[in-house]
Coordinates of C-alpha atoms in Angstrom, one line a residue:
M1 CA 16.9 -1.1 16.4
T2 CA 14.8 2.2 16.6
H3 CA 11.6 1.3 17.3
V4 CA 8.3 3.6 16.0
V5 CA 4.7 3.3 17.0
H6 CA 2.0 4.0 14.4
L7 CA -1.6 4.8 16.0
E8 CA -4.4 4.4 13.1
T9 CA -7.8 3.8 14.3
G10 CA -10.0 4.6 10.9
R11 CA -11.9 1.2 10.2
H12 CA -12.0 1.6 6.5
L13 CA -8.5 1.2 4.5
Y14 CA -9.2 4.9 2.8
G15 CA -5.9 7.1 1.5
G16 CA -4.7 7.5 5.3
G17 CA -4.2 4.1 6.2
R18 CA -2.8 3.2 2.7
Q19 CA -0.3 5.9 3.5
V20 CA 0.5 4.7 7.1
L21 CA 1.1 0.7 5.7
M22 CA 3.7 2.2 2.8
L23 CA 5.7 4.2 5.4
S24 CA 5.6 1.2 7.6
K25 CA 7.6 -1.0 4.7
G26 CA 9.5 1.9 3.7
L27 CA 10.9 1.9 7.7
T28 CA 11.2 -1.6 7.5
E29 CA 13.6 -1.2 4.5
R30 CA 15.9 1.3 6.3
G31 CA 16.1 -0.6 9.5
V32 CA 13.4 1.0 11.6
Q33 CA 10.8 -1.2 13.4
S34 CA 7.5 -0.4 13.0
T35 CA 4.5 -1.5 15.5
L36 CA 0.7 -0.7 14.2
V37 CA -1.9 0.0 16.8
C38 CA -5.5 -0.1 15.4
P39 CA -8.7 -1.5 16.3
P40 CA -9.4 -4.7 15.8
D41 CA -10.6 -6.4 12.6
S42 CA -10.3 -3.1 11.0
D43 CA -9.2 -3.1 7.3
I44 CA -5.7 -1.9 8.0
A45 CA -5.4 -4.5 10.7
T46 CA -6.1 -7.5 8.2
S47 CA -4.1 -5.7 5.4
A48 CA -1.3 -5.1 7.1
D49 CA 2.1 -6.9 5.4
P50 CA 4.1 -9.6 7.7
F51 CA 7.1 -6.9 8.2
V52 CA 4.5 -4.4 10.5
N53 CA 3.9 -5.8 14.2
V54 CA 0.1 -5.5 14.7
H55 CA -1.8 -4.7 18.1
A56 CA -5.6 -4.5 18.1
L57 CA -6.5 -1.9 20.8
N58 CA -10.2 -0.7 21.1
M59 CA -11.0 3.3 20.3
G60 CA -14.4 4.8 21.0
G61 CA -13.8 8.2 19.3
D62 CA -13.4 11.8 20.7
L63 CA -14.9 11.0 24.0
D64 CA -13.0 8.2 24.6
A65 CA -10.6 9.2 27.2
G66 CA -9.6 6.5 28.7
F67 CA -7.9 5.3 25.2
A68 CA -5.5 7.8 26.7
F69 CA -4.4 5.0 29.8
R70 CA -5.1 2.0 27.7
F71 CA -2.7 3.2 25.1
S72 CA 0.1 4.6 27.7
E73 CA -0.1 1.3 29.4
F74 CA 0.9 -0.1 26.1
L75 CA 3.4 1.8 25.3
R76 CA 5.2 1.2 29.2
D77 CA 5.4 -2.4 27.8
I78 CA 6.8 -2.2 24.6
E79 CA 9.1 0.8 25.3
P80 CA 9.2 2.5 21.8
D81 CA 11.6 5.3 20.6
L82 CA 8.8 7.5 19.2
V83 CA 4.9 7.2 18.5
H84 CA 3.5 8.5 15.2
V85 CA -0.5 9.2 15.5
H86 CA -1.7 9.2 11.8
S87 CA -5.4 9.2 12.8
R88 CA -8.9 12.0 14.0
R89 CA -11.6 11.6 15.7
G90 CA -9.8 11.3 19.2
A91 CA -6.8 9.5 18.1
D92 CA -5.4 13.0 17.9
M93 CA -6.0 13.8 21.1
W94 CA -5.9 10.8 23.1
G95 CA -3.2 9.2 22.0
G96 CA -0.9 12.1 22.4
L97 CA -2.0 12.8 26.3
G98 CA -1.1 8.6 26.2
A99 CA 2.5 9.4 24.7
R100 CA 3.1 12.0 27.0
W101 CA 2.2 10.0 30.4
A102 CA 4.6 7.0 28.9
K103 CA 6.9 9.7 28.4
V104 CA 7.7 8.8 24.6
P105 CA 8.2 11.5 22.2
A106 CA 5.1 11.9 19.6
V107 CA 4.5 13.0 16.3
L108 CA 0.8 13.7 14.4
T109 CA 0.5 13.7 10.8
R110 CA -2.8 15.8 10.0
R111 CA -4.2 15.1 6.3
V112 CA -7.6 17.0 6.2
D113 CA -7.8 20.4 6.1
N114 CA -11.1 21.4 7.9
P115 CA -10.6 24.1 10.7
E116 CA -11.6 23.6 14.3
P117 CA -11.7 25.2 17.5
A118 CA -8.8 27.5 18.4
L119 CA -9.2 26.8 21.7
L120 CA -8.6 23.0 21.4
A121 CA -5.0 23.6 19.7
P122 CA -2.9 24.0 22.9
M123 CA -4.8 20.8 24.4
K124 CA -4.3 18.7 21.0
Y125 CA -1.3 19.8 19.3
G126 CA 0.7 20.8 22.1
R127 CA 1.3 17.2 23.2
Y128 CA 3.3 16.7 20.1
Q129 CA 6.8 17.6 19.4
R130 CA 6.4 18.1 15.7
V131 CA 3.0 18.2 13.6
I132 CA 3.2 17.0 9.9
G133 CA 0.4 18.6 7.0
V134 CA 0.5 16.8 4.0
S135 CA 0.1 19.8 1.8
N136 CA 0.6 23.5 2.4
G137 CA -3.1 23.7 2.6
I138 CA -3.1 22.1 5.6
L139 CA -0.4 23.9 7.3
N140 CA -2.0 27.0 6.5
V141 CA -5.1 25.9 8.7
L142 CA -2.8 24.7 11.7
R143 CA -1.6 27.9 11.3
Q144 CA -4.7 29.6 11.9
M145 CA -5.3 27.5 14.4
G146 CA -2.4 29.1 16.4
V147 CA -0.2 25.7 16.3
A148 CA 3.2 26.7 17.0
E149 CA 5.6 27.5 13.8
D150 CA 8.6 25.7 14.7
K151 CA 6.6 22.2 15.3
L152 CA 5.0 22.6 11.8
R153 CA 6.8 20.4 8.8
L154 CA 5.0 19.2 5.5
V155 CA 5.7 15.7 3.9
Y156 CA 3.5 14.8 1.0
S157 CA 1.8 11.9 0.6
A158 CA 2.8 9.1 -1.5
V159 CA 1.5 6.7 -4.4
D160 CA 3.3 4.2 -5.8
A161 CA 3.0 4.4 -9.5
E162 CA 3.7 0.6 -10.4
N163 CA 0.3 -0.2 -8.2
C164 CA -1.6 2.1 -10.1
Q165 CA -0.9 0.8 -13.7
P166 CA -4.3 -1.1 -14.7
V167 CA -4.6 -4.7 -13.9
W168 CA -7.7 -5.4 -15.6
T169 CA -8.2 -5.8 -19.4
H170 CA -10.5 -3.1 -21.4
D171 CA -13.1 -6.1 -21.8
Q172 CA -13.3 -6.5 -18.1
F173 CA -13.6 -2.4 -17.1
K174 CA -16.6 -2.4 -19.8
E175 CA -18.3 -5.6 -18.7
A176 CA -18.2 -4.7 -14.9
F177 CA -19.8 -1.4 -15.5
E178 CA -22.0 -2.0 -18.3
L179 CA -20.4 0.7 -20.5
H180 CA -20.8 0.0 -24.1
D181 CA -17.9 0.2 -27.5
N182 CA -18.0 4.1 -27.7
S183 CA -18.4 5.2 -23.7
Q184 CA -16.1 7.4 -22.3
T185 CA -15.8 7.4 -18.4
V186 CA -15.2 10.2 -16.2
A187 CA -14.6 8.4 -12.8
C188 CA -15.3 10.4 -9.2
V189 CA -13.8 8.7 -6.1
A190 CA -15.3 9.9 -2.9
Q191 CA -17.1 9.5 0.1
F192 CA -20.8 10.5 -0.1
I193 CA -20.6 13.4 2.5
P194 CA -21.5 17.2 1.5
R195 CA -18.1 18.6 1.5
K196 CA -17.2 15.9 -1.5
G197 CA -19.4 18.0 -3.9
H198 CA -21.5 15.4 -5.4
N199 CA -24.2 18.1 -6.0
V200 CA -22.3 20.2 -7.8
L201 CA -20.8 17.4 -10.0
F202 CA -24.6 16.4 -10.9
E203 CA -25.3 19.9 -12.2
A204 CA -22.4 20.0 -13.9
W205 CA -23.1 16.5 -15.6
A206 CA -26.3 17.7 -17.1
D207 CA -24.7 19.6 -18.8
V208 CA -21.6 17.2 -20.1
N209 CA -24.5 14.6 -21.0
A210 CA -26.3 16.5 -23.2
A211 CA -22.5 17.7 -24.9
C212 CA -21.0 14.1 -24.6
P213 CA -23.9 12.1 -24.5
D214 CA -21.6 8.6 -24.7
A215 CA -19.9 10.1 -21.4
R216 CA -20.5 7.4 -18.2
L217 CA -20.1 9.1 -14.5
L218 CA -18.9 6.5 -12.4
L219 CA -19.1 7.2 -8.8
F220 CA -16.9 5.1 -6.5
G221 CA -17.3 5.4 -2.5
R222 CA -19.9 5.1 0.5
G223 CA -21.5 7.3 3.2
P224 CA -24.7 9.0 4.6
D225 CA -25.4 10.8 1.4
R226 CA -25.8 8.5 -0.6
E227 CA -29.3 7.5 -1.4
R228 CA -30.2 10.9 -1.3
L229 CA -28.0 11.2 -4.0
Q230 CA -29.3 8.5 -6.3
A231 CA -32.9 9.4 -5.7
Q232 CA -31.5 12.9 -6.9
V233 CA -30.0 11.3 -10.2
G234 CA -33.1 8.7 -10.4
D235 CA -35.3 11.8 -10.8
S236 CA -32.8 13.3 -13.6
V237 CA -33.0 13.2 -17.3
Y238 CA -29.3 12.4 -17.5
G239 CA -29.7 9.4 -14.7
A240 CA -29.0 6.6 -17.2
S241 CA -25.6 8.0 -18.0
V242 CA -24.7 7.7 -14.1
H243 CA -23.2 4.2 -12.4
F244 CA -23.5 4.4 -8.2
A245 CA -20.5 1.5 -8.4
G246 CA -19.6 1.4 -4.3
F247 CA -16.8 1.5 -2.6
R248 CA -13.8 -0.7 -4.5
A249 CA -10.9 -1.6 -2.7
D250 CA -9.5 -2.7 -5.8
I251 CA -9.6 0.9 -7.6
R252 CA -6.1 1.2 -8.8
D253 CA -6.4 -1.7 -10.8
F254 CA -8.8 -0.1 -13.5
I255 CA -8.5 3.7 -12.8
G256 CA -6.1 3.9 -15.2
L257 CA -8.6 2.4 -18.0
T258 CA -11.0 5.8 -17.3
D259 CA -10.8 9.2 -19.8
V260 CA -11.3 11.8 -16.6
L261 CA -11.0 11.8 -13.0
V262 CA -13.2 14.5 -11.2
H263 CA -13.0 15.8 -7.7
P264 CA -15.3 18.7 -6.9
A265 CA -14.7 19.1 -3.0
R266 CA -14.9 21.8 -1.1
Q267 CA -12.3 20.7 1.1
E268 CA -9.1 18.3 0.8
G269 CA -6.0 18.0 2.4
L270 CA -4.0 16.7 -0.5
G271 CA -6.3 14.1 -2.1
V272 CA -4.0 10.5 -2.7
V273 CA -6.8 9.8 -5.3
L274 CA -5.6 12.4 -7.8
L275 CA -2.1 11.3 -7.2
E276 CA -3.2 7.5 -8.0
A277 CA -5.0 8.5 -11.2
Q278 CA -2.1 11.1 -12.2
A279 CA 0.2 8.1 -11.7
A280 CA -2.1 6.1 -13.9
G281 CA -1.9 8.9 -17.0
V282 CA -5.2 10.0 -16.3
P283 CA -6.2 13.4 -16.4
V284 CA -7.7 15.1 -13.3
I285 CA -10.2 18.1 -12.8
A286 CA -10.4 19.1 -9.1
S287 CA -11.4 22.2 -7.0
R288 CA -8.9 25.2 -6.2
A289 CA -9.4 24.4 -2.2
G290 CA -7.2 22.7 0.1
G291 CA -4.0 21.1 -0.8
M292 CA -5.1 19.9 -4.5
P293 CA -3.4 22.4 -6.4
E294 CA -0.1 21.0 -4.9
A295 CA -1.6 17.6 -6.4
I296 CA -2.2 18.9 -9.4
A297 CA 0.0 21.3 -12.3
D298 CA -3.1 23.1 -13.4
G299 CA -3.1 23.2 -17.2
V300 CA -0.6 20.3 -17.3
S301 CA -1.2 17.4 -15.4
G302 CA -5.0 18.4 -15.1
E303 CA -7.0 21.2 -14.3
L304 CA -8.4 23.4 -11.2
V305 CA -11.7 24.9 -10.9
E306 CA -13.6 27.0 -8.4
P307 CA -15.4 25.6 -5.8
G308 CA -19.0 25.1 -6.1
N309 CA -18.8 26.6 -9.9
A310 CA -21.1 24.1 -11.6
G311 CA -20.5 26.1 -14.9
E312 CA -17.0 26.2 -15.1
L313 CA -16.5 22.6 -13.9
A314 CA -18.7 21.1 -17.3
K315 CA -16.9 23.3 -19.2
R316 CA -13.5 21.5 -18.8
L317 CA -15.2 18.0 -18.7
I318 CA -16.1 18.8 -21.9
R319 CA -13.6 19.9 -23.3
L320 CA -11.3 17.1 -21.8
L321 CA -13.7 14.5 -23.2
R322 CA -13.7 16.0 -26.2
D323 CA -10.0 16.6 -27.1
A324 CA -8.0 13.1 -26.8
E325 CA -4.5 14.4 -27.2
L326 CA -5.3 16.9 -24.5
R327 CA -6.1 14.3 -22.3
E328 CA -2.7 11.8 -23.4
A329 CA -0.7 14.8 -23.0
M330 CA -2.0 15.6 -19.7
G331 CA -1.9 12.2 -18.8
A332 CA 1.8 12.0 -19.7
A333 CA 2.4 14.8 -17.6
G334 CA 0.9 13.9 -14.6
R335 CA 2.8 10.5 -14.4
V336 CA 6.7 12.9 -14.1
R337 CA 4.8 15.0 -11.5
V338 CA 4.2 11.9 -9.4
A339 CA 7.3 10.6 -10.2
D340 CA 8.9 13.7 -9.1
Y341 CA 7.1 14.3 -5.6
F342 CA 5.1 11.8 -4.8
S343 CA 6.7 8.7 -4.3
P344 CA 7.2 6.6 -1.4
Q345 CA 10.9 6.8 -1.0
A346 CA 10.3 11.0 -0.5
M347 CA 7.7 10.6 1.6
V348 CA 9.3 7.9 4.0
S349 CA 12.5 10.2 4.2
G350 CA 10.6 13.1 4.6
N351 CA 9.3 11.5 7.8
L352 CA 12.5 9.7 9.0
A353 CA 14.1 13.5 8.6
I354 CA 11.5 14.7 11.1
Y355 CA 12.0 11.6 13.4
R356 CA 16.0 12.1 13.1
E357 CA 14.8 16.0 14.5
I358 CA 13.1 13.9 18.0
V359 CA 15.4 10.8 18.4
D360 CA 19.1 10.7 18.3
G361 CA 20.6 7.6 16.0
L362 CA 18.0 6.9 13.0
P363 CA 19.1 5.9 9.7
R364 CA 19.7 7.8 6.5

C-alpha cells in the first residue's frame, strides 16, 4: 500500500487542518495509507479520525531548523512513498529540507496568497517536486515569486456539503446569540487580524444598522485585534447590534441559519468558510481579492466588492437583507456551485493525480 506522510503544524483546527483530515480520509478510502505529523496536543491531533496514524512532533516555527533533522529521522524510520506538507511558519521550509535529507519526494500545498521575498523561493519551493495552490490567485503569487511553472498545480479546497447543513434549531440559534424573532443575521467568520478587514466591515455596518435596524452582526473568531475591535464597537452608535461570539469549532452546525455571510478580507487564499456557507445555502458577500472570486459566482451565489470599499459593502449588505427572494436564489445557486466545483471527491482526485506524477503505482 502506498504511504503518504502529511505534515500539518497548526495548533488550531482552522480550515487548512480540516482539509488535511478530509484528504486523509479520502485517500484511505482509495487505498492510500496516511500518517499525520503534527504538534502534540494540537487540535488536529485530538480530532484526527481513527483511519489516520498520528505522530506527534514538536515544531518551533520559522527559526526551528532542528525540525528538519527530527522530521528526516522520522521519515527514515517509516520509509513513506511521499511527503505532503500543508503548513507555513517553518514547516514549509524545514519540512521540505527534512524530506530531501530522507530522500523522500515531497509536495507542498499553499493556502495563503500573501507574497514572500523572491529570494526565499529557491530555498523554500526548490525542495518540492510540486507546489499546489488552492486557487489561481495563489498560483499567480507563486509565479511572481519565481516558482517554476512546471511545478505549479491547482487543487481547490473542498467542503462536505452534508456536514454544512444546520444541526441547531432556529430557537437554539436565537437563544445562543440573544436574537429576537425579527432579527436578521450577518455572520463574519475570521481571525481578528488586520487583513481580515473588520475595520471596513464596521464602517459599512454603521450604514447597515441605520437602514436595517433589526440586523445583527455576529463575529466569530479569535486573534490579537479582538480587544481593540471590541473597544471600537463599544464606542459606536451601532454597538448593541454587534455580537462577538468567540471562536466556534461547531460553526457548520448553525451557519445555515444565518441570512448572509460577509468576508471583507484584503487577502484570502480561497476561503473555506465561503464554501461552507454556500453549501448551507447562505449567500456570501466578499472582497474581490485573492482566491475569493473563484469561490463565489459574482451576482449568482453572492456578491463581490472592491477591497476596502465600505460604501459598496454597505449597499450590497442592505440589498440582500431587504430581498428575501434574492437571498434564497443565491443560496440555491451556492449549493449547486459547491457541489460542482468544491466536492471532497474532486479535491482527493486532484491531489492523487499530482501524487501519480511523482510516485508509480498509485490507485485511481
